[in-house]
Coordinates of C-alpha atoms in Angstrom, one line a residue:
Chain Q
M24 CA 86.3 137.7 152.4
S25 CA 87.1 140.7 150.4
R26 CA 88.0 142.5 153.6
H27 CA 91.7 143.3 153.8
L28 CA 92.4 141.7 150.5
R29 CA 95.7 143.3 149.6
I30 CA 96.0 144.0 145.9
V31 CA 98.8 145.2 143.6
L32 CA 97.9 146.8 140.3
V33 CA 100.3 146.5 137.4
H34 CA 100.2 148.9 134.5
P35 CA 102.3 149.0 131.4
P36 CA 105.3 151.3 131.6
H37 CA 105.1 154.7 129.7
E38 CA 101.6 154.4 128.5
S39 CA 99.3 157.2 129.5
D40 CA 96.1 155.6 128.1
A41 CA 96.8 152.4 130.1
S42 CA 97.5 154.3 133.3
L43 CA 94.2 156.2 132.8
R44 CA 92.5 152.8 132.7
A45 CA 94.5 151.7 135.7
A46 CA 93.3 154.8 137.5
A47 CA 89.7 154.0 136.7
L48 CA 90.2 150.4 137.9
Q49 CA 91.9 151.6 141.0
A50 CA 88.9 153.9 141.9
G51 CA 86.5 151.0 141.3
L52 CA 88.5 148.7 143.6
V53 CA 88.8 151.2 146.4
E54 CA 85.1 151.8 146.2
A55 CA 84.5 148.1 146.5
G56 CA 86.5 148.0 149.7
Y57 CA 89.8 146.5 148.5
E58 CA 93.1 147.7 149.8
I59 CA 95.4 148.8 146.9
V60 CA 98.9 148.4 148.4
A61 CA 100.6 149.7 145.2
S62 CA 100.1 150.5 141.5
L63 CA 103.3 149.5 139.8
P64 CA 104.7 150.0 136.4
A65 CA 105.6 146.6 134.7
D66 CA 109.3 147.1 134.6
L67 CA 112.3 145.1 135.7
N68 CA 111.8 146.0 139.3
L69 CA 108.4 144.3 139.5
P70 CA 109.5 140.9 140.8
E71 CA 111.3 142.5 143.8
Q72 CA 108.4 144.9 144.5
I73 CA 105.9 142.0 144.6
A74 CA 108.3 140.0 146.8
R75 CA 108.5 142.9 149.2
L76 CA 104.7 143.7 149.2
Q77 CA 103.4 140.1 149.4
P78 CA 100.0 141.0 148.0
D79 CA 97.0 138.6 148.1
M80 CA 96.3 139.2 144.5
I81 CA 97.8 140.9 141.4
I82 CA 95.8 142.6 138.8
V83 CA 97.2 143.3 135.4
D84 CA 96.3 144.3 131.8
A85 CA 96.2 141.0 129.9
E86 CA 97.2 142.4 126.6
S87 CA 100.4 144.0 128.0
D88 CA 103.8 142.5 127.3
A89 CA 104.2 142.8 131.1
R90 CA 102.5 139.4 131.2
D91 CA 105.8 137.6 130.8
V92 CA 107.4 139.6 133.6
L93 CA 104.5 138.3 135.8
E94 CA 105.1 134.8 134.5
H95 CA 108.5 135.1 136.0
I96 CA 106.9 135.9 139.3
V97 CA 104.5 133.0 139.0
V98 CA 107.3 130.6 138.3
A99 CA 109.6 132.0 141.0
T100 CA 106.9 131.8 143.6
R101 CA 105.5 128.4 142.6
D102 CA 105.5 127.1 146.1
E103 CA 103.6 130.2 147.3
R104 CA 101.1 131.0 144.7
R105 CA 98.8 134.0 144.5
P106 CA 96.0 134.6 142.0
I107 CA 96.7 136.9 139.1
V108 CA 93.7 138.6 137.5
M109 CA 93.9 139.8 134.0
F110 CA 91.7 142.6 132.7
T111 CA 91.2 143.1 129.0
E112 CA 89.0 145.3 126.9
D113 CA 88.7 142.7 124.2
E114 CA 85.1 141.4 124.2
K115 CA 85.9 138.5 121.9
Q116 CA 88.3 137.1 124.4
S117 CA 87.4 133.6 125.6
S118 CA 85.2 133.8 128.6
M119 CA 86.5 133.8 132.1
D120 CA 85.1 130.2 132.5
A121 CA 87.0 129.0 129.5
A122 CA 90.2 130.6 130.8
M123 CA 89.7 129.0 134.2
E124 CA 88.8 125.7 132.7
A125 CA 92.0 125.8 130.8
G126 CA 93.8 126.0 134.1
V127 CA 95.8 129.1 133.3
S128 CA 97.1 131.1 136.3
A129 CA 95.0 134.0 135.1
Y130 CA 91.4 135.0 134.9
I131 CA 90.5 136.8 131.8
V132 CA 87.6 139.1 132.2
A133 CA 86.1 141.5 129.6
G134 CA 85.2 145.0 130.6
L135 CA 86.2 147.2 133.5
K136 CA 82.8 148.4 134.8
P137 CA 83.4 149.2 138.5
E138 CA 80.2 147.4 139.6
R139 CA 81.5 144.2 138.0
I140 CA 84.8 144.2 139.8
K141 CA 83.8 142.9 143.1
P142 CA 81.9 139.7 142.1
V143 CA 84.6 138.9 139.6
L144 CA 87.4 139.2 142.1
S145 CA 85.4 137.3 144.7
V146 CA 84.9 134.4 142.2
A147 CA 88.6 134.5 141.2
M148 CA 89.8 134.4 144.8
A149 CA 87.4 131.6 145.7
R150 CA 88.4 129.7 142.6
F151 CA 92.0 130.2 143.4
R152 CA 91.6 129.0 147.0
K153 CA 89.7 125.9 145.9
E154 CA 92.4 125.1 143.4
Q155 CA 95.1 125.5 146.0
K156 CA 93.2 123.2 148.4
L157 CA 92.9 120.6 145.7
L158 CA 96.6 120.9 144.9
H159 CA 97.5 120.5 148.5
E160 CA 95.3 117.5 148.8
L161 CA 96.8 115.9 145.8
A162 CA 100.3 116.5 147.1
D163 CA 99.3 115.1 150.4
T164 CA 97.8 111.9 148.8
K165 CA 100.9 111.4 146.7
H166 CA 103.0 111.8 149.8
K167 CA 100.9 109.2 151.7
L168 CA 101.1 106.8 148.8
A169 CA 104.9 107.1 148.6
E170 CA 105.1 106.5 152.4
R171 CA 102.9 103.4 152.1
K172 CA 105.2 102.1 149.4
V173 CA 108.2 102.5 151.6
V174 CA 106.5 100.7 154.5
D175 CA 105.4 97.9 152.2
R176 CA 108.9 97.4 150.9
A177 CA 110.3 97.4 154.4
K178 CA 107.7 94.8 155.5
G179 CA 108.6 92.6 152.5
L180 CA 112.2 92.8 153.4
L181 CA 111.6 91.7 157.0
M182 CA 109.3 88.9 155.8
S183 CA 111.9 87.5 153.4
R184 CA 114.9 88.1 155.6
H185 CA 113.5 86.9 158.9
G186 CA 110.7 84.7 157.8
M187 CA 108.1 86.9 159.5
T188 CA 104.4 86.9 158.6
E189 CA 103.1 90.2 157.3
E190 CA 101.4 90.9 160.7
Q191 CA 104.7 90.2 162.6
A192 CA 106.7 92.5 160.2
Y193 CA 104.2 95.3 160.7
Q194 CA 104.3 94.9 164.5
R195 CA 108.1 94.9 164.5
L196 CA 108.1 98.2 162.4
R197 CA 105.6 99.7 164.7
T198 CA 107.5 98.8 167.9
M199 CA 110.7 100.2 166.4
A200 CA 109.0 103.4 165.4
M201 CA 107.5 103.8 168.9
N202 CA 110.8 103.1 170.7
K203 CA 112.8 105.5 168.5
N204 CA 110.0 108.0 168.4
L205 CA 109.9 108.1 164.6
K206 CA 107.2 107.9 162.0
L207 CA 106.5 104.5 160.5
A208 CA 107.7 105.6 157.1
E209 CA 110.9 107.0 158.6
I210 CA 111.8 103.7 160.3
A211 CA 110.9 101.8 157.1
Q212 CA 113.2 104.1 155.1
R213 CA 116.1 103.5 157.5
I214 CA 115.7 99.7 157.2
L215 CA 115.8 100.1 153.4
D216 CA 118.8 102.3 153.6
V217 CA 120.7 99.8 155.7
E218 CA 119.8 97.1 153.3
D219 CA 121.1 99.3 150.4
L220 CA 124.3 99.9 152.3
L221 CA 125.0 96.3 153.3
G222 CA 123.6 94.8 150.1
Chain V
M26 CA 91.1 115.4 102.0
H27 CA 88.5 117.1 104.2
I28 CA 90.1 120.1 106.0
E29 CA 88.3 120.4 109.4
K30 CA 89.0 124.1 109.8
T31 CA 90.2 126.2 106.8
T32 CA 90.8 129.5 108.6
V33 CA 93.7 129.0 110.9
N34 CA 94.5 131.6 113.5
I35 CA 98.3 131.8 114.1
G36 CA 99.9 133.9 116.8
F37 CA 103.4 135.3 116.4
N38 CA 105.6 137.6 118.4
P39 CA 107.5 140.3 116.6
L40 CA 110.9 138.7 116.1
T41 CA 113.0 137.8 113.0
D42 CA 112.2 134.1 113.4
C43 CA 108.5 134.6 112.8
A44 CA 109.5 134.8 109.1
S45 CA 108.3 131.4 107.8
V46 CA 104.9 131.7 109.4
V47 CA 104.4 135.2 107.9
M48 CA 105.8 134.2 104.5
A49 CA 103.5 131.2 104.3
A50 CA 100.6 133.5 104.3
M51 CA 102.3 136.2 102.3
L52 CA 103.4 133.9 99.4
G53 CA 100.1 132.0 99.3
F54 CA 101.5 128.6 100.5
D55 CA 98.5 128.4 102.8
E56 CA 96.0 128.6 99.9
K57 CA 98.0 126.1 98.0
H58 CA 97.3 123.6 100.8
G59 CA 93.7 124.6 101.2
I60 CA 93.8 126.8 104.3
R61 CA 94.0 130.5 105.1
I62 CA 96.4 131.6 107.7
V63 CA 95.2 134.6 109.8
L64 CA 98.1 136.1 111.6
S65 CA 97.7 137.6 115.1
R66 CA 100.5 139.7 116.5
E67 CA 101.0 138.9 120.1
T68 CA 102.9 140.9 122.8
S69 CA 103.7 138.2 125.3
W70 CA 104.7 134.6 125.4
A71 CA 102.4 133.8 128.4
G72 CA 99.6 135.3 126.3
V73 CA 100.4 133.0 123.4
R74 CA 100.3 130.0 125.8
D75 CA 97.0 131.0 127.4
K76 CA 95.4 131.7 124.0
L77 CA 96.5 128.3 122.7
M78 CA 94.8 126.7 125.7
T79 CA 91.6 128.7 125.4
G80 CA 91.4 128.1 121.6
E81 CA 91.6 131.7 120.7
L82 CA 94.7 130.8 118.7
D83 CA 94.9 127.5 116.8
A84 CA 98.7 127.4 116.6
A85 CA 101.6 129.8 117.2
H86 CA 105.2 130.7 116.6
A87 CA 106.3 129.7 120.1
L88 CA 109.4 129.1 122.2
Y89 CA 110.4 125.5 122.3
G90 CA 110.7 125.6 126.0
L91 CA 107.4 127.3 126.5
V92 CA 105.5 124.4 124.9
Y93 CA 107.3 121.9 127.3
G94 CA 106.8 124.2 130.3
A95 CA 103.1 124.2 129.6
Q96 CA 103.0 120.4 129.1
L97 CA 104.8 119.9 132.4
G98 CA 102.7 122.5 134.3
I99 CA 105.5 125.0 135.1
G100 CA 103.9 128.3 135.7
A101 CA 100.3 127.1 134.9
Q102 CA 98.2 124.0 135.2
P103 CA 99.6 121.3 133.0
R104 CA 98.0 120.9 129.6
D105 CA 98.7 118.5 126.8
M106 CA 100.6 120.4 124.2
A107 CA 101.9 119.7 120.7
V108 CA 105.0 120.6 118.6
L109 CA 103.9 120.4 115.0
M110 CA 107.4 121.3 113.6
N111 CA 110.5 123.2 114.4
L112 CA 110.4 126.7 112.8
N113 CA 114.1 127.6 112.9
R114 CA 117.5 127.0 114.2
N115 CA 120.1 129.5 115.6
G116 CA 119.9 133.3 115.3
Q117 CA 119.6 134.4 118.9
A118 CA 122.3 136.2 120.9
I119 CA 123.7 137.2 124.3
T120 CA 124.4 140.9 124.5
L121 CA 126.5 142.6 127.1
S122 CA 126.3 146.3 127.9
R123 CA 128.8 148.7 126.4
R124 CA 129.8 149.6 130.0
L125 CA 130.7 146.0 130.7
A126 CA 132.6 145.8 127.4
D127 CA 134.5 149.0 128.3
S128 CA 135.4 147.3 131.6
G129 CA 136.9 144.4 129.7
A130 CA 134.0 141.9 129.5
K131 CA 133.3 141.0 125.9
D132 CA 132.8 137.2 126.1
G133 CA 132.1 134.5 128.7
A134 CA 135.6 134.2 130.0
T135 CA 136.3 137.9 130.4
L136 CA 132.8 138.4 131.9
A137 CA 133.7 135.8 134.6
A138 CA 137.0 137.5 135.2
L139 CA 135.3 140.9 135.6
M140 CA 132.7 139.6 138.0
A141 CA 135.5 138.1 140.1
R142 CA 137.4 141.3 140.0
E143 CA 134.5 143.7 140.7
P144 CA 131.9 141.9 142.7
R145 CA 128.4 143.5 142.8
Q146 CA 125.0 142.5 141.7
Y147 CA 125.0 141.7 138.0
V148 CA 121.6 141.7 136.3
F149 CA 120.8 139.7 133.2
A150 CA 117.5 139.5 131.3
Q151 CA 115.8 136.7 129.3
T152 CA 112.4 136.6 127.7
F153 CA 110.4 133.9 129.5
P154 CA 111.1 131.7 132.5
T155 CA 110.9 128.4 130.7
G156 CA 111.8 129.8 127.3
T157 CA 114.8 129.1 125.0
H158 CA 116.5 132.4 125.9
A159 CA 116.5 131.6 129.6
M160 CA 118.1 128.3 128.8
W161 CA 120.7 129.7 126.5
L162 CA 121.6 132.4 129.0
Y163 CA 121.8 130.0 131.9
Y164 CA 123.8 127.4 129.9
W165 CA 126.3 130.0 128.7
L166 CA 126.8 131.6 132.1
A167 CA 127.3 128.2 133.7
A168 CA 129.7 127.1 130.9
H169 CA 131.9 130.0 132.1
G170 CA 131.6 129.1 135.8
I171 CA 128.9 131.7 136.6
H172 CA 125.9 130.3 138.5
P173 CA 122.9 131.9 136.9
M174 CA 120.7 131.5 140.0
T175 CA 123.1 132.6 142.7
D176 CA 125.9 134.7 141.1
V177 CA 123.7 136.9 139.1
R178 CA 120.1 138.2 139.2
A179 CA 118.1 136.8 136.3
I180 CA 115.0 138.6 135.3
T181 CA 112.3 138.3 132.6
L182 CA 111.7 141.2 130.2
P183 CA 109.8 141.5 126.9
P184 CA 112.3 141.4 123.9
S185 CA 111.3 144.8 122.7
Q186 CA 112.3 146.4 126.0
M187 CA 115.8 144.9 126.1
V188 CA 117.8 147.5 124.3
Y189 CA 116.2 150.4 126.1
N190 CA 116.8 148.9 129.5
L191 CA 120.4 148.1 128.6
A192 CA 121.0 151.6 127.3
E193 CA 119.5 153.0 130.6
G194 CA 122.0 151.0 132.6
H195 CA 119.2 148.9 134.3
M196 CA 121.0 145.7 133.5
D197 CA 124.3 144.2 132.4
G198 CA 123.2 142.0 129.5
F199 CA 120.4 140.0 128.0
C200 CA 119.6 137.0 125.8
A201 CA 116.9 137.5 123.2
G202 CA 116.0 136.6 119.6
E203 CA 117.0 138.8 116.8
P204 CA 116.7 141.6 115.8
W205 CA 117.4 142.8 119.3
G206 CA 121.1 141.7 119.5
Q207 CA 121.8 143.5 116.2
Q208 CA 119.8 146.5 117.3
A209 CA 121.9 146.9 120.5
V210 CA 125.1 146.8 118.4
M211 CA 123.6 149.3 115.9
E212 CA 122.7 151.7 118.6
G213 CA 126.1 151.3 120.2
V214 CA 124.7 150.3 123.6
G215 CA 125.7 146.7 123.6
V216 CA 128.1 144.1 122.2
T217 CA 127.4 140.6 121.1
A218 CA 129.3 138.3 123.5
A219 CA 128.0 135.1 122.0
S220 CA 125.5 134.1 119.3
S221 CA 123.3 131.3 120.5
Q222 CA 124.8 129.0 117.8
Q223 CA 128.1 129.4 119.6
I224 CA 126.4 127.8 122.6
W225 CA 124.9 125.0 120.6
P226 CA 125.6 124.9 116.8
D227 CA 122.3 124.3 115.0
H228 CA 120.2 124.5 118.2
P229 CA 116.4 124.3 117.9
E230 CA 114.6 127.6 118.5
K231 CA 111.0 128.4 117.8
V232 CA 108.4 125.8 117.1
L233 CA 104.9 125.7 115.6
G234 CA 103.0 125.0 118.8
A235 CA 99.4 124.0 119.5
S236 CA 97.3 122.3 122.1
L237 CA 97.0 118.6 121.7
D238 CA 93.2 119.0 121.7
F239 CA 93.4 121.2 118.6
V240 CA 95.7 118.7 116.8
R241 CA 93.5 115.7 117.6
A242 CA 90.3 117.5 116.4
H243 CA 92.0 119.0 113.3
P244 CA 94.6 116.6 111.9
N245 CA 94.1 117.6 108.3
T246 CA 94.3 121.3 109.1
C247 CA 97.5 120.7 110.9
R248 CA 99.0 118.7 108.0
A249 CA 98.1 121.6 105.6
L250 CA 99.6 124.1 108.0
I251 CA 102.9 122.2 108.4
A252 CA 103.1 121.8 104.7
A253 CA 102.5 125.5 104.0
V254 CA 105.1 126.6 106.6
L255 CA 107.6 124.0 105.3
E256 CA 107.3 125.4 101.8
A257 CA 107.8 129.0 103.2
G258 CA 110.9 127.9 105.1
R259 CA 112.4 126.3 102.0
W260 CA 111.7 129.4 100.0
I261 CA 113.4 131.7 102.5
D262 CA 116.5 129.5 102.7
A263 CA 116.7 129.1 98.9
S264 CA 118.7 132.3 98.3
D265 CA 120.0 135.5 99.7
E266 CA 117.6 137.3 97.4
N267 CA 114.7 135.6 99.1
R268 CA 116.1 136.4 102.5
R269 CA 116.3 140.1 101.5
A270 CA 112.7 140.0 100.4
T271 CA 111.7 138.3 103.6
A272 CA 113.6 140.9 105.7
E273 CA 111.9 143.7 103.8
I274 CA 108.4 142.3 104.6
I275 CA 108.8 141.3 108.2
A276 CA 110.5 144.6 109.1
G277 CA 107.1 146.2 108.4
V278 CA 104.8 147.7 111.0
P279 CA 102.4 144.7 111.2
Y280 CA 105.2 142.3 111.9
V281 CA 108.5 143.1 113.6
N282 CA 108.1 146.9 113.2
T283 CA 111.8 147.8 113.0
E284 CA 114.4 148.9 110.4
K285 CA 115.3 146.3 107.7
A286 CA 119.0 147.1 108.7
A287 CA 118.4 145.5 112.1
I288 CA 117.1 142.3 110.5
L289 CA 118.9 141.6 107.3
P290 CA 122.6 141.3 108.1
R291 CA 122.2 138.5 110.6
M292 CA 119.6 136.8 108.4
L293 CA 122.4 136.7 105.8
G294 CA 124.9 135.4 108.4
R295 CA 126.8 138.6 108.6
Y296 CA 127.7 139.2 112.2
G297 CA 129.6 142.0 114.0
D298 CA 130.1 142.1 117.7
G299 CA 130.2 145.9 118.0
L300 CA 133.9 145.9 118.9
G301 CA 135.2 145.7 115.4
H302 CA 135.1 141.9 115.0
A303 CA 133.1 140.8 112.0
W304 CA 132.5 137.3 110.7
Q305 CA 130.4 135.3 108.3
D306 CA 128.6 132.8 110.6
E307 CA 128.7 129.1 109.7
H308 CA 125.4 128.5 111.6
P309 CA 123.2 131.5 111.0
M310 CA 119.4 131.4 111.4
R311 CA 118.0 128.6 109.2
F312 CA 114.4 127.9 108.4
H313 CA 114.9 124.7 106.3
Q314 CA 118.3 123.1 105.8
E315 CA 116.9 120.4 103.5
G316 CA 114.3 119.6 106.2
Q317 CA 116.9 119.2 109.0
A318 CA 116.0 122.5 110.6
S319 CA 112.2 121.9 110.5
Y320 CA 112.2 118.3 111.7
P321 CA 110.9 118.0 115.3
W322 CA 113.8 115.9 116.7
L323 CA 112.7 114.0 119.9
S324 CA 116.2 114.8 121.3
D325 CA 115.6 118.5 120.9
G326 CA 112.4 118.4 122.9
M327 CA 114.0 116.3 125.6
W328 CA 116.9 118.7 126.0
F329 CA 114.6 121.4 127.3
M330 CA 113.3 119.1 130.0
T331 CA 116.9 118.2 131.0
Q332 CA 117.6 121.9 131.5
F333 CA 114.3 122.4 133.5
R334 CA 115.5 119.6 135.7
R335 CA 119.0 121.1 136.0
W336 CA 117.7 124.5 137.1
G337 CA 115.1 123.1 139.6
L338 CA 112.0 124.0 137.5
L339 CA 111.3 120.3 137.7
K340 CA 111.8 118.7 141.1
S341 CA 112.2 115.2 139.7
D342 CA 113.0 113.5 136.4
P343 CA 110.0 113.3 134.1
D344 CA 109.7 110.3 131.7
Y345 CA 111.7 112.3 129.2
F346 CA 111.1 110.0 126.2
A347 CA 107.4 109.5 126.8
V348 CA 106.7 113.2 127.2
A349 CA 108.7 114.1 124.1
Q350 CA 106.9 111.4 122.1
S351 CA 103.5 112.7 123.2
V352 CA 104.3 116.3 122.5
T353 CA 106.1 115.8 119.1
Q354 CA 103.7 115.2 116.3
S355 CA 106.1 113.0 114.3
R356 CA 103.5 111.2 112.2
L357 CA 101.7 114.4 111.2
Y358 CA 105.0 116.0 110.4
R359 CA 106.1 113.1 108.2
E360 CA 102.8 113.1 106.3
A361 CA 102.9 116.9 105.8
A362 CA 106.6 116.7 104.7
E363 CA 105.6 114.3 102.0
M364 CA 102.9 116.7 100.8
A365 CA 105.5 119.4 100.6
G366 CA 108.2 117.2 99.1
V367 CA 110.5 117.7 102.0
A368 CA 113.0 115.0 103.1
V369 CA 112.5 113.5 106.6
P370 CA 115.5 112.2 108.5
A371 CA 115.5 108.5 109.4
D372 CA 116.5 108.9 113.1
V373 CA 114.5 110.7 115.8
L374 CA 117.6 111.6 117.9
R375 CA 120.6 113.7 116.8
S376 CA 124.0 114.3 118.5
S377 CA 125.4 117.7 119.3
T378 CA 128.4 119.0 121.2
L379 CA 127.6 122.2 123.2
V380 CA 129.9 125.0 124.2
D381 CA 131.0 123.3 127.5
G382 CA 132.0 120.1 125.7
H383 CA 129.0 118.1 127.0
V384 CA 127.6 115.8 124.2
W385 CA 123.8 115.6 124.0
D386 CA 122.5 112.7 122.0
G387 CA 119.2 112.1 123.7
T388 CA 120.0 108.6 124.8
D389 CA 120.2 109.1 128.6
P390 CA 118.4 112.3 129.5
A391 CA 118.3 111.8 133.3
R392 CA 122.0 111.1 133.4
Y393 CA 122.7 114.1 131.2
A394 CA 120.6 116.4 133.4
A395 CA 122.5 115.3 136.5
A396 CA 125.9 115.6 134.9
F397 CA 126.4 119.4 135.2
A398 CA 128.6 120.7 138.0
I399 CA 126.6 123.9 138.2
H400 CA 122.9 123.3 138.8
Q401 CA 120.0 124.2 141.1
R402 CA 118.0 121.4 142.6

């Protein structure tokens, strides 16, 4: 899955030491078979550059104040998330597991040894995808629950207004939905809207 | 009283309003309450948030809005957060570039007029997407009929990079904490279009933030910490002499790392806009105000959620009151205030009138959030 993973590297602006580190990291990534689409300074053009390049992953120096610029990107692209991997030299940093457990949008990893890069990124990417899947499932479940509530309310309305049994109310909704080629929840919502309108 | 953890790691960002946290350690108020504050200079707000969550920091000088953003899961997975106390009020500013001022824009009204007269892309920076400065900037622009999401390009930049980028012409203005507004005026590259207290007199600013897990496991440590910082805030506010001493210390390399001249005037309430107008501010940065400034008002916390809702960072209304009650550690604060001999207000809500005339009293947050003509849903 690391094939064709498009990565953007972010390095602090005007810092020669950091860009050396970024260069070493870049070499390691290329060796591991990743596609580095850009190495960008963390300045005020960063959000636009990321939006233009649409990378699969962003890698940045965690201790850099560029972190807040990235936070802007995270918030601005909330509906279209991508993993952001943080590298730091600080060995006493909480472990990657702790960071992920905490649910941050970042994966904090100590050390920059080229041979460690690939497994770390693979885990980060897998973890991110799993998280996204869970989030989608959660949103989906919430949506379904909300739909069921609407259908139940519409059924209740038909039952009290027209003295129908629950089964009859449900059949009526289903027939209306089929005739109008609408989803059950949509027809239920229309019935509730009409009730609201006419009181 | 058994103190669960006596060494407390406190993060701060290099800004004037980290003063009470620094002075609590400097003046020994921490030892007086049986703890030792270990200060950690941070470079980013997102880093502060992440380190609170991983436990690398026990508590931190943090943006009010950042704590609520983390609680509500804006930008990261939601985590239960805590506001131990308010650290300060007021003392931030909106700065416009010299170039804009030369073209006639020196306050909100003249900025709106200039933007109408000379349409182009205007760029404004704040310091964190859910932070206080983003909210002051958006509120101020909107109060003058400028939509912060569509009429301008809003970006996030670290505070220390603001003046440089303004001087280079990369942007038209910014909202950040001091000393950066004063620094821009001193260097002649920007003018102060509004102080944040002109947007909301006596607005809440930084808080002492922590994860709820930390607070639950270390209640006595938290009480001692609040008491120590309360005493430091009271000491700073006690006299101009103390403010001078504070400015001297926090200007140092380990803290804000700037000239004392960038910090002191506005700490003393002496403002200049860079265009010859000078004034003694009625609502300068305050760390204590007889306990009014440090009290974690529930209405203060709810206000940030109303603005998240207003600008589409929240897609639906949260249970404003319940969230604020869960985040705000009112009971711990009350007990710590007693230890430090600081008065505690009787009410949990307060009433304020903001620059656009809207009154915020915390009683109907959903209605307040929906009441603004300029918004983003």
